XYZ file of C-alpha atoms in Angstrom:
313
model
C 0.016 0.042 0.070
C 1.086 3.624 -0.713
C -0.263 6.910 0.735
C -0.873 7.979 -2.967
C -4.249 9.703 -3.188
C -5.812 8.886 -6.761
C -8.727 10.712 -8.251
C -10.834 8.270 -10.083
C -11.954 9.130 -13.711
C -13.896 6.068 -14.097
C -14.034 2.716 -16.193
C -12.664 2.833 -19.636
C -12.818 0.147 -22.485
C -10.126 -0.041 -25.137
C -9.852 -1.932 -28.530
C -12.112 -2.695 -31.243
C -13.199 -6.249 -32.493
C -12.419 -7.713 -35.745
C -15.741 -7.823 -37.914
C -17.606 -11.218 -37.394
C -15.271 -12.305 -34.584
C -15.736 -12.854 -30.751
C -14.112 -10.422 -28.792
C -12.343 -10.531 -25.452
C -13.173 -6.807 -24.709
C -9.868 -5.268 -24.965
C -8.201 -3.949 -21.941
C -10.799 -2.399 -19.423
C -9.209 -0.176 -16.954
C -9.966 1.935 -13.912
C -8.326 5.391 -14.858
C -6.748 7.105 -11.971
C -5.256 10.563 -11.641
C -2.364 11.024 -9.157
C -1.119 14.365 -7.795
C 1.566 14.591 -10.634
C -1.542 14.569 -13.154
C -0.058 11.540 -15.427
C -2.713 9.118 -15.430
C -2.411 5.518 -14.024
C -4.520 2.630 -15.319
C -5.562 -0.402 -13.248
C -6.619 -3.565 -15.173
C -10.045 -4.710 -14.486
C -9.533 -7.896 -16.555
C -11.451 -11.276 -14.896
C -9.185 -12.428 -12.228
C -7.669 -9.119 -11.260
C -7.838 -7.807 -8.020
C -8.658 -4.393 -6.830
C -8.301 -3.038 -3.265
C -8.912 0.406 -2.363
C -9.936 2.832 0.584
C -12.261 5.791 -0.359
C -10.827 9.055 1.011
C -13.368 11.641 2.906
C -14.239 14.783 1.190
C -16.771 13.883 -1.447
C -16.451 14.176 -5.311
C -13.731 16.515 -6.989
C -13.623 17.956 -10.413
C -12.419 15.722 -13.205
C -11.625 18.689 -15.700
C -12.819 19.385 -19.167
C -12.072 18.336 -22.660
C -10.958 20.371 -25.753
C -11.784 18.721 -29.053
C -9.058 19.182 -31.948
C -10.242 16.672 -34.652
C -12.103 13.518 -34.934
C -9.529 11.529 -33.425
C -7.566 14.031 -31.274
C -8.516 15.698 -28.091
C -7.006 17.159 -24.957
C -8.071 16.283 -21.452
C -7.429 19.311 -19.252
C -7.280 18.651 -15.606
C -8.972 20.984 -13.166
C -6.240 23.666 -12.190
C -8.149 24.370 -8.782
C -8.848 20.722 -7.877
C -12.144 21.951 -7.265
C -15.099 20.221 -5.556
C -17.541 18.895 -8.134
C -20.512 21.018 -8.607
C -22.085 19.760 -11.589
C -21.841 16.012 -11.682
C -18.117 15.333 -12.029
C -17.059 18.954 -12.916
C -16.653 22.486 -11.177
C -18.817 24.972 -12.634
C -15.653 26.486 -14.660
C -14.724 23.293 -16.301
C -18.400 22.570 -16.965
C -18.436 25.833 -19.138
C -15.182 25.218 -20.850
C -16.102 21.547 -21.784
C -16.328 21.266 -25.643
C -18.567 18.070 -25.051
C -21.318 19.838 -23.488
C -21.881 21.457 -26.938
C -22.437 18.382 -28.836
C -26.253 17.967 -27.949
C -27.286 21.351 -29.370
C -25.269 21.041 -32.383
C -28.073 19.648 -34.529
C -30.381 22.512 -33.438
C -27.921 25.144 -34.964
C -25.717 25.486 -32.049
C -22.241 27.042 -32.572
C -19.359 25.022 -31.962
C -15.383 25.351 -31.908
C -13.736 24.299 -35.062
C -12.152 21.430 -33.692
C -15.519 19.926 -32.332
C -17.026 20.585 -35.753
C -14.499 18.232 -37.252
C -15.331 15.584 -34.934
C -18.971 15.859 -35.571
C -18.543 16.053 -39.286
C -17.446 12.340 -39.234
C -19.496 9.239 -39.810
C -21.885 8.281 -36.733
C -24.116 5.481 -36.066
C -27.375 5.261 -34.348
C -28.012 2.317 -32.380
C -30.538 0.498 -30.077
C -29.295 -0.787 -26.898
C -30.823 -3.202 -24.266
C -29.721 -3.764 -20.811
C -30.141 -6.651 -18.254
C -33.422 -5.949 -17.098
C -34.972 -5.291 -20.328
C -34.733 -1.424 -20.433
C -33.708 -0.006 -23.974
C -32.536 3.296 -25.410
C -31.500 4.743 -28.661
C -27.944 6.329 -28.719
C -25.423 7.462 -31.112
C -21.585 6.660 -31.447
C -18.959 8.450 -33.527
C -17.261 6.157 -36.098
C -13.948 5.871 -34.171
C -15.751 4.879 -30.903
C -18.560 2.770 -32.552
C -17.759 -0.254 -30.271
C -16.456 1.108 -27.182
C -19.362 3.594 -26.775
C -21.513 0.361 -26.117
C -18.986 -1.557 -24.197
C -18.729 1.365 -21.644
C -22.430 1.768 -21.418
C -22.802 -1.827 -20.281
C -25.330 -3.128 -23.033
C -26.247 -6.633 -23.041
C -27.490 -6.528 -26.669
C -27.384 -3.917 -29.195
C -27.905 -3.220 -32.790
C -26.863 -0.558 -35.025
C -29.899 0.521 -37.026
C -28.373 3.543 -39.370
C -25.096 5.204 -40.380
C -25.152 8.797 -40.694
C -23.008 11.089 -42.763
C -22.365 13.378 -39.728
C -22.968 13.877 -36.077
C -25.767 16.588 -36.831
C -27.878 13.978 -38.973
C -27.671 11.175 -36.403
C -28.884 13.430 -33.459
C -31.799 14.439 -35.728
C -32.627 10.821 -36.305
C -32.063 10.100 -32.587
C -34.531 12.665 -31.521
C -37.117 11.385 -34.094
C -36.823 8.009 -32.457
C -37.474 9.229 -29.094
C -40.579 11.175 -30.047
C -42.112 8.707 -32.246
C -41.164 5.608 -31.181
C -40.788 6.398 -27.441
C -37.298 5.085 -26.863
C -35.458 6.944 -24.363
C -31.930 8.313 -24.817
C -30.913 7.399 -21.370
C -30.923 4.484 -18.981
C -29.765 5.317 -15.385
C -26.573 3.694 -14.026
C -28.384 2.561 -10.923
C -31.019 0.809 -12.844
C -28.282 -1.050 -15.139
C -26.649 -2.010 -11.708
C -29.824 -3.173 -10.135
C -31.002 -5.139 -13.363
C -27.354 -7.161 -13.249
C -28.482 -8.603 -9.814
C -31.189 -10.585 -11.522
C -30.562 -10.429 -15.291
C -33.020 -11.478 -17.773
C -32.321 -14.481 -19.889
C -30.298 -13.782 -22.841
C -32.710 -15.096 -25.536
C -35.483 -12.779 -24.015
C -33.250 -9.648 -24.226
C -32.225 -10.453 -27.723
C -35.777 -10.591 -28.750
C -36.728 -7.291 -27.071
C -33.826 -5.582 -28.826
C -34.509 -7.107 -32.330
C -38.114 -5.821 -31.912
C -37.099 -2.341 -31.056
C -34.503 -2.280 -33.789
C -37.109 -3.487 -36.370
C -39.342 -0.780 -35.367
C -36.761 1.907 -35.474
C -35.777 0.950 -39.006
C -39.377 0.748 -40.123
C -39.559 4.394 -38.802
C -36.221 5.728 -40.405
C -37.710 4.169 -43.836
C -40.380 6.640 -43.747
C -38.097 9.696 -42.504
C -37.988 12.960 -44.516
C -34.271 13.095 -43.548
C -31.255 12.701 -46.047
C -27.430 11.770 -45.727
C -28.094 8.361 -43.771
C -28.530 4.648 -44.654
C -30.459 2.168 -42.822
C -28.146 -0.650 -41.481
C -28.677 -4.086 -39.753
C -25.591 -5.084 -37.621
C -25.454 -6.556 -34.291
C -22.912 -5.062 -31.814
C -20.198 -7.616 -30.608
C -20.413 -7.802 -26.725
C -17.078 -8.227 -24.757
C -16.554 -11.714 -23.512
C -15.588 -10.241 -20.143
C -19.128 -9.326 -19.693
C -20.537 -12.850 -19.919
C -20.301 -13.786 -16.324
C -22.584 -10.892 -15.464
C -25.118 -11.150 -18.447
C -25.622 -15.045 -17.563
C -28.328 -15.812 -14.905
C -26.200 -17.163 -12.057
C -26.574 -16.383 -8.601
C -25.241 -12.972 -7.336
C -26.148 -10.180 -4.881
C -26.023 -6.528 -4.769
C -22.764 -5.248 -3.007
C -23.679 -4.450 0.692
C -21.247 -1.467 0.990
C -21.653 2.054 -0.289
C -18.435 3.425 -2.213
C -18.638 6.776 -0.591
C -16.176 5.665 2.078
C -14.487 2.631 3.672
C -12.294 0.058 2.734
C -13.032 -2.481 -0.207
C -11.098 -5.270 -1.925
C -12.414 -7.989 -4.099
C -11.460 -10.365 -6.997
C -13.080 -9.381 -10.443
C -14.890 -12.295 -12.252
C -16.415 -10.252 -14.924
C -17.117 -6.725 -16.063
C -19.858 -5.185 -18.115
C -19.860 -1.361 -18.359
C -18.785 -0.081 -15.148
C -20.344 -2.970 -13.064
C -18.097 -5.761 -11.762
C -18.976 -9.127 -10.596
C -16.856 -9.165 -7.522
C -15.712 -12.195 -5.396
C -15.105 -11.409 -1.690
C -12.675 -13.154 0.453
C -14.310 -15.531 3.082
C -17.499 -16.154 0.927
C -18.443 -18.162 -2.332
C -21.161 -15.504 -3.029
C -20.693 -13.083 -5.830
C -21.614 -9.358 -5.596
C -22.539 -6.725 -8.496
C -20.300 -3.836 -7.612
C -20.891 -0.578 -9.786
C -17.142 0.920 -9.939
C -18.886 3.993 -11.636
C -19.893 5.158 -8.153
C -16.182 5.863 -7.663
C -15.938 8.490 -10.303
C -14.660 11.826 -8.902
C -13.923 10.300 -5.781
C -10.318 10.003 -4.184
C -9.006 6.744 -3.311
C -5.769 5.026 -2.034
C -4.846 1.665 -3.446
C -3.753 -1.044 -1.100
C -4.238 -4.605 -0.090
C -7.667 -4.222 1.523
C -10.692 -6.524 1.785
C -14.596 -5.965 1.790
C -16.235 -7.028 4.780
C -18.429 -10.161 4.280
C -21.929 -9.524 5.441
C -22.314 -10.657 9.029
C -25.542 -12.824 7.987
C -24.787 -14.315 5.028
C -28.061 -16.246 5.270
C -30.129 -12.860 4.448
C -28.429 -12.775 1.098
C -30.003 -15.981 -0.167
């Protein structure tokens, strides 16, 4: 154990699958920022162990992004290391963040030149379904076509359209929400809760296929140019399999806003890990996304096993 305090930036998935091939999910990591500012990445592959103590003090700003092109952006750390005021940012970094301008681009909003270049690349429209059956419509840039869904923790997803640029794809996204009733967001807590008792994979695939077909039918009638309808299934990372199967597991019994935690990782879906605690055969769903913007110290810690295990079963 060291005394280094790390600011948690979240769970990130890297890599892209080859077309038509099963994919192991690349290298999911927990990205940490030490006081020096140079990021450290802790592997979250199955079999890894994660031990940490959550420092007091609440949440702190994760900085902001400046977008220069479709493939290049700078992550600017918060110069004041200020407390988080808007989600995971201070008010200053929230205002400076290029990413916040994306959502108004298709409504005529003005964007910097670098962000415009990013938005003018091809974008994909998808329908994603999560472990409890909740589904959403969403968009992904061409370069993050696969990663976007991996980081969101989809169980099943299908791409339904490829748009010429980010403006067109967001017009389509809004149309699907308004006319087909598909939301554009599923809460992180809902994804976590659903993974405690996931629905059978065949049922989730049927739900997703039905929604995707409905969206394609809607798009076929759309008076919008510069897009094509597609029918392509997203490749789920193999590392998520253990969480998506209907095996016995329980909600993690400890809050992640403090205390000492440590467990082995058996599977990972989005920000949710299937954790193995020392001293019990029970498995637990831990939403590591709850650590984002908090400060932790890494070490050989272990989570307390619930005193009355029978209450879990």
